[in-house]
GROMACS .gro file of C-alpha atoms in nm:
model
  293
    1MET     CA    1   0.000   0.000   0.000
    2SER     CA    2   0.121   0.352  -0.071
    3MET     CA    3   0.193   0.620   0.185
    4ASN     CA    4  -0.105   0.824   0.070
    5GLN     CA    5  -0.339   0.549   0.186
    6TYR     CA    6  -0.230   0.623   0.544
    7LEU     CA    7  -0.156   0.997   0.522
    8ASN     CA    8  -0.420   1.205   0.349
    9ILE     CA    9  -0.284   1.543   0.459
   10SER     CA   10  -0.219   1.887   0.310
   11GLN     CA   11   0.117   2.050   0.243
   12ASP     CA   12   0.049   2.297   0.527
   13THR     CA   13  -0.004   2.006   0.764
   14ILE     CA   14   0.316   1.840   0.645
   15GLN     CA   15   0.508   2.160   0.714
   16LEU     CA   16   0.360   2.186   1.063
   17LEU     CA   17   0.441   1.820   1.133
   18LYS     CA   18   0.802   1.887   1.040
   19GLN     CA   19   0.818   2.195   1.263
   20ILE     CA   20   0.673   2.007   1.561
   21GLN     CA   21   0.903   1.710   1.509
   22ASP     CA   22   1.200   1.949   1.499
   23LEU     CA   23   1.096   2.079   1.842
   24LEU     CA   24   1.056   1.726   1.975
   25ASP     CA   25   1.403   1.639   1.848
   26GLN     CA   26   1.543   1.927   2.056
   27LEU     CA   27   1.379   1.807   2.379
   28ASP     CA   28   1.656   1.606   2.541
   29PRO     CA   29   1.532   1.456   2.872
   30GLU     CA   30   1.892   1.461   2.998
   31ALA     CA   31   1.942   1.833   2.934
   32GLU     CA   32   1.846   2.122   3.161
   33PRO     CA   33   1.471   2.189   3.181
   34ARG     CA   34   1.340   2.339   2.858
   35ALA     CA   35   1.003   2.441   2.722
   36PHE     CA   36   0.884   2.521   2.371
   37ILE     CA   37   0.554   2.635   2.229
   38VAL     CA   38   0.412   2.473   1.919
   39PRO     CA   39   0.391   2.702   1.612
   40GLY     CA   40   0.069   2.901   1.624
   41SER     CA   41   0.059   2.918   2.005
   42PRO     CA   42   0.067   3.258   2.178
   43GLN     CA   43   0.392   3.377   2.335
   44PRO     CA   44   0.367   3.315   2.712
   45ARG     CA   45   0.354   3.633   2.920
   46GLY     CA   46   0.171   3.768   3.222
   47THR     CA   47  -0.045   3.506   3.393
   48ILE     CA   48  -0.047   3.161   3.234
   49ILE     CA   49  -0.213   2.830   3.317
   50VAL     CA   50  -0.033   2.514   3.212
   51PHE     CA   51  -0.227   2.188   3.201
   52PRO     CA   52   0.021   1.897   3.176
   53GLY     CA   53  -0.109   1.566   3.052
   54SER     CA   54  -0.080   1.291   2.795
   55PHE     CA   55  -0.408   1.393   2.622
   56ASN     CA   56  -0.439   1.041   2.489
   57PRO     CA   57  -0.694   1.126   2.362
   58PRO     CA   58  -0.811   1.484   2.434
   59THR     CA   59  -1.159   1.475   2.592
   60ILE     CA   60  -1.445   1.714   2.652
   61ALA     CA   61  -1.339   1.709   3.019
   62HIS     CA   62  -0.995   1.846   2.927
   63LEU     CA   63  -1.162   2.135   2.745
   64ALA     CA   64  -1.402   2.201   3.032
   65LEU     CA   65  -1.114   2.207   3.281
   66LEU     CA   66  -0.919   2.458   3.076
   67LYS     CA   67  -1.222   2.687   3.041
   68GLN     CA   68  -1.296   2.665   3.415
   69ALA     CA   69  -0.932   2.738   3.501
   70GLN     CA   70  -0.931   3.044   3.280
   71GLU     CA   71  -1.241   3.180   3.455
   72PHE     CA   72  -1.085   3.114   3.796
   73ALA     CA   73  -0.767   3.302   3.708
   74ARG     CA   74  -0.965   3.598   3.572
   75HIS     CA   75  -1.168   3.622   3.893
   76GLN     CA   76  -0.849   3.586   4.096
   77ALA     CA   77  -0.694   3.878   3.907
   78LEU     CA   78  -1.001   4.092   3.975
   79SER     CA   79  -0.994   4.008   4.345
   80ASP     CA   80  -0.626   4.100   4.353
   81GLY     CA   81  -0.711   4.442   4.206
   82LYS     CA   82  -0.546   4.371   3.871
   83GLY     CA   83  -0.855   4.434   3.661
   84SER     CA   84  -0.960   4.224   3.365
   85GLN     CA   85  -0.624   4.058   3.308
   86THR     CA   86  -0.564   3.831   3.010
   87VAL     CA   87  -0.494   3.473   3.113
   88GLN     CA   88  -0.319   3.247   2.865
   89LEU     CA   89  -0.392   2.874   2.855
   90TYR     CA   90  -0.156   2.596   2.752
   91ALA     CA   91  -0.210   2.224   2.729
   92ALA     CA   92   0.131   2.069   2.782
   93MET     CA   93   0.304   1.742   2.702
   94SER     CA   94   0.639   1.603   2.813
   95LYS     CA   95   0.866   1.406   2.587
   96HIS     CA   96   0.999   1.084   2.733
   97ILE     CA   97   1.220   0.808   2.606
   98VAL     CA   98   1.036   0.519   2.440
   99ASP     CA   99   1.187   0.182   2.348
  100LYS     CA  100   1.264   0.187   1.974
  101GLU     CA  101   1.085  -0.145   1.933
  102HIS     CA  102   0.766  -0.004   2.082
  103VAL     CA  103   0.523   0.222   1.896
  104GLU     CA  104   0.343   0.453   2.136
  105ARG     CA  105  -0.021   0.473   2.033
  106PRO     CA  106  -0.067   0.730   1.909
  107LEU     CA  107   0.268   0.904   1.864
  108ILE     CA  108   0.322   1.221   2.064
  109LEU     CA  109   0.350   1.393   1.725
  110ASP     CA  110  -0.003   1.282   1.634
  111ARG     CA  111  -0.136   1.378   1.979
  112ILE     CA  112   0.012   1.726   1.955
  113MET     CA  113  -0.140   1.782   1.612
  114LEU     CA  114  -0.477   1.652   1.729
  115LEU     CA  115  -0.468   1.860   2.046
  116GLN     CA  116  -0.387   2.174   1.850
  117THR     CA  117  -0.673   2.104   1.610
  118VAL     CA  118  -0.916   2.068   1.901
  119LEU     CA  119  -0.794   2.381   2.077
  120ARG     CA  120  -0.816   2.591   1.762
  121ARG     CA  121  -1.187   2.516   1.741
  122TYR     CA  122  -1.293   2.525   2.106
  123LEU     CA  123  -1.030   2.746   2.275
  124PRO     CA  124  -0.872   2.943   1.990
  125ASP     CA  125  -0.657   3.159   2.220
  126ALA     CA  126  -0.499   2.857   2.391
  127GLY     CA  127  -0.165   2.705   2.297
  128VAL     CA  128   0.037   2.386   2.325
  129MET     CA  129   0.356   2.373   2.530
  130LEU     CA  130   0.624   2.102   2.521
  131PHE     CA  131   0.861   2.002   2.802
  132ASN     CA  132   1.168   1.782   2.817
  133ARG     CA  133   1.106   1.699   3.184
  134GLY     CA  134   0.815   1.550   3.375
  135LEU     CA  135   0.838   1.685   3.731
  136TYR     CA  136   0.634   1.996   3.808
  137VAL     CA  137   0.930   2.181   3.961
  138GLU     CA  138   1.137   2.106   3.650
  139GLN     CA  139   0.855   2.224   3.425
  140ALA     CA  140   0.822   2.541   3.634
  141GLU     CA  141   1.196   2.601   3.594
  142ALA     CA  142   1.161   2.546   3.220
  143VAL     CA  143   0.879   2.802   3.194
  144ARG     CA  144   1.068   3.062   3.397
  145ARG     CA  145   1.389   3.008   3.198
  146SER     CA  146   1.227   2.992   2.854
  147PHE     CA  147   0.959   3.260   2.892
  148PRO     CA  148   1.086   3.546   3.112
  149GLU     CA  149   0.774   3.757   3.050
  150VAL     CA  150   0.562   3.514   3.253
  151GLU     CA  151   0.470   3.679   3.583
  152ARG     CA  152   0.242   3.420   3.742
  153LEU     CA  153   0.235   3.050   3.665
  154PHE     CA  154  -0.041   2.805   3.756
  155PHE     CA  155  -0.033   2.431   3.696
  156LEU     CA  156  -0.375   2.275   3.648
  157ILE     CA  157  -0.389   1.929   3.807
  158GLY     CA  158  -0.634   1.670   3.936
  159PHE     CA  159  -0.694   1.578   4.298
  160ASP     CA  160  -0.493   1.256   4.265
  161LYS     CA  161  -0.185   1.461   4.172
  162ILE     CA  162  -0.201   1.694   4.472
  163VAL     CA  163  -0.218   1.392   4.702
  164GLN     CA  164   0.106   1.268   4.542
  165ILE     CA  165   0.271   1.610   4.554
  166LEU     CA  166   0.208   1.643   4.927
  167ASP     CA  167   0.299   1.283   5.013
  168PRO     CA  168   0.633   1.274   5.202
  169ARG     CA  169   0.709   0.924   5.070
  170TYR     CA  170   0.809   1.077   4.736
  171TYR     CA  171   1.080   1.302   4.884
  172VAL     CA  172   1.409   1.299   5.069
  173ASN     CA  173   1.321   1.644   5.207
  174ARG     CA  174   0.957   1.718   5.125
  175ASP     CA  175   0.937   2.073   5.260
  176ALA     CA  176   1.252   2.188   5.081
  177ALA     CA  177   1.124   2.043   4.752
  178LEU     CA  178   0.781   2.201   4.794
  179ASN     CA  179   0.932   2.538   4.882
  180GLU     CA  180   1.131   2.519   4.558
  181LEU     CA  181   0.816   2.442   4.358
  182PHE     CA  182   0.605   2.715   4.515
  183LYS     CA  183   0.870   2.980   4.456
  184LEU     CA  184   0.797   2.928   4.089
  185ALA     CA  185   0.434   2.821   4.055
  186GLU     CA  186   0.091   2.776   4.211
  187LEU     CA  187  -0.151   2.489   4.168
  188LEU     CA  188  -0.514   2.476   4.055
  189VAL     CA  189  -0.665   2.150   4.178
  190ALA     CA  190  -0.978   2.005   4.017
  191PRO     CA  191  -1.184   1.737   4.194
  192ARG     CA  192  -1.181   1.406   4.009
  193GLY     CA  193  -1.397   1.099   4.050
  194GLY     CA  194  -1.540   1.091   4.402
  195ALA     CA  195  -1.306   1.358   4.543
  196SER     CA  196  -1.459   1.692   4.642
  197ALA     CA  197  -1.353   2.044   4.740
  198ASP     CA  198  -1.402   1.938   5.102
  199ASP     CA  199  -1.147   1.660   5.055
  200LEU     CA  200  -0.890   1.914   4.935
  201ALA     CA  201  -0.972   2.147   5.224
  202ASP     CA  202  -0.920   1.860   5.470
  203LEU     CA  203  -0.587   1.778   5.306
  204LEU     CA  204  -0.466   2.137   5.331
  205ARG     CA  205  -0.576   2.167   5.695
  206GLN     CA  206  -0.329   1.900   5.795
  207ALA     CA  207  -0.051   2.063   5.997
  208GLN     CA  208   0.228   1.958   5.763
  209ASN     CA  209   0.043   2.102   5.462
  210GLN     CA  210  -0.075   2.434   5.605
  211PRO     CA  211   0.242   2.627   5.510
  212PHE     CA  212   0.171   2.552   5.144
  213ALA     CA  213  -0.206   2.603   5.140
  214GLN     CA  214  -0.179   2.961   5.008
  215TYR     CA  215  -0.030   2.828   4.683
  216ILE     CA  216  -0.294   2.561   4.625
  217HIS     CA  217  -0.638   2.660   4.495
  218VAL     CA  218  -0.947   2.447   4.453
  219LEU     CA  219  -1.102   2.468   4.108
  220PRO     CA  220  -1.480   2.413   4.101
  221PHE     CA  221  -1.556   2.153   3.838
  222VAL     CA  222  -1.888   2.028   3.701
  223THR     CA  223  -1.966   1.680   3.833
  224ALA     CA  224  -2.072   1.555   3.489
  225TYR     CA  225  -1.712   1.571   3.363
  226ARG     CA  226  -1.533   1.425   3.665
  227ASP     CA  227  -1.549   1.059   3.564
  228ILE     CA  228  -1.445   1.100   3.201
  229SER     CA  229  -1.129   0.898   3.146
  230SER     CA  230  -0.890   0.889   2.852
  231THR     CA  231  -0.784   0.540   2.959
  232ARG     CA  232  -1.141   0.415   2.944
  233ILE     CA  233  -1.191   0.574   2.603
  234ARG     CA  234  -0.879   0.402   2.467
  235GLN     CA  235  -0.998   0.068   2.600
  236GLN     CA  236  -1.360   0.100   2.484
  237VAL     CA  237  -1.365   0.343   2.193
  238ASP     CA  238  -1.714   0.258   2.068
  239GLU     CA  239  -1.878   0.289   2.409
  240TYR     CA  240  -1.719   0.617   2.518
  241SER     CA  241  -1.655   0.805   2.193
  242HIS     CA  242  -1.916   1.062   2.300
  243ASP     CA  243  -1.664   1.180   2.564
  244VAL     CA  244  -1.434   1.328   2.299
  245PRO     CA  245  -1.482   1.613   2.049
  246GLU     CA  246  -1.582   1.521   1.695
  247GLU     CA  247  -1.229   1.596   1.568
  248VAL     CA  248  -1.098   1.325   1.799
  249GLN     CA  249  -1.371   1.084   1.691
  250ARG     CA  250  -1.266   1.139   1.331
  251PHE     CA  251  -0.898   1.085   1.415
  252MET     CA  252  -0.978   0.759   1.593
  253ARG     CA  253  -1.185   0.633   1.299
  254GLU     CA  254  -0.932   0.729   1.033
  255THR     CA  255  -0.610   0.619   1.203
  256ARG     CA  256  -0.743   0.325   1.410
  257ALA     CA  257  -0.483   0.423   1.668
  258TYR     CA  258  -0.661   0.240   1.951
  259GLU     CA  259  -0.763  -0.069   1.755
  260PRO     CA  260  -0.586  -0.406   1.740
  261PRO     CA  261  -0.447  -0.540   1.409
  262VAL     CA  262  -0.709  -0.641   1.154
  263ARG     CA  263  -0.708  -0.998   1.020
  264GLN     CA  264  -0.720  -1.012   0.640
  265ALA     CA  265  -0.900  -1.270   0.424
  266ASP     CA  266  -0.568  -1.452   0.361
  267GLY     CA  267  -0.506  -1.490   0.734
  268THR     CA  268  -0.244  -1.218   0.762
  269GLU     CA  269  -0.284  -0.921   0.996
  270ILE     CA  270  -0.238  -0.551   0.930
  271ASP     CA  271  -0.191  -0.286   1.195
  272TYR     CA  272  -0.317   0.030   1.032
  273TYR     CA  273  -0.166   0.261   1.290
  274GLU     CA  274   0.180   0.106   1.255
  275GLU     CA  275   0.150   0.160   0.881
  276ARG     CA  276   0.066   0.524   0.948
  277VAL     CA  277   0.378   0.555   1.165
  278LYS     CA  278   0.593   0.410   0.887
  279ALA     CA  279   0.442   0.659   0.643
  280LEU     CA  280   0.513   0.948   0.883
  281GLU     CA  281   0.870   0.832   0.931
  282ALA     CA  282   0.919   0.823   0.555
  283LEU     CA  283   0.762   1.166   0.519
  284LEU     CA  284   0.982   1.318   0.791
  285GLY     CA  285   1.300   1.140   0.686
  286LYS     CA  286   1.328   0.920   0.995
  287GLY     CA  287   1.535   0.602   0.972
  288GLU     CA  288   1.595   0.297   1.190
  289GLN     CA  289   1.820   0.488   1.430
  290HIS     CA  290   1.583   0.782   1.473
  291LYS     CA  291   1.232   0.648   1.510
  292LEU     CA  292   0.939   0.876   1.584
  293THR     CA  293   0.819   0.874   1.945
   0.00000   0.00000   0.00000
């Protein structure tokens, strides 16, 4: 089969794919913390909200969270006497090392393109940010180093993440590590699943957490979105496809990224997404030693 059977894309899309892949190639997980914005994203300045995630796939809950976070930050600015301040939103992904024999489904390149497509329609002023590190303090350092015009930085996270962040088992010196994080950023915490704002309040009232409570803000979030799960969508695409925007539904249908190989009439199997990856690698000039991730 020819490459065009797996990549029906425009020249503008090809150019953007190449630009994004060039950024990904520069994100060395062993280097100092770095951050880039995908072409077409606004330059970070002033107050920004960064929503790190895998977005595999992007859901309607992701969009709702970003919109709610933007409203929170605007109200916060008003209460601080800063007037109607512009708040910039960024969905963010971190590059990590993947075994060359393993194809991540879908590629981070595909997920970035899909995420940007979704944001352009539903949150046209939002952008996509890329990190070479995964820890929040490292990402905060990357933002501060890469975008000096940023004045206030919020990370948007779920309740499960704040529990981990405050858990002393993850640290040699928890308080020193948290002080380093909160010098650089604040956290917006959204209830997930059965967790509530009261649960967060109880967590922050604990004596060991009180010194950091001023940097951690509860984000009201509509109950209807709290149980939407990207993992569940990947596992049961047909049953939960209504939890993703129509652009994501189309991507899933066309690429079959979450589907197992298809058995042919002659007994052989074809993995349509792996064929797409091969076509992308050919398009972007990637060889055996430099696979897409």
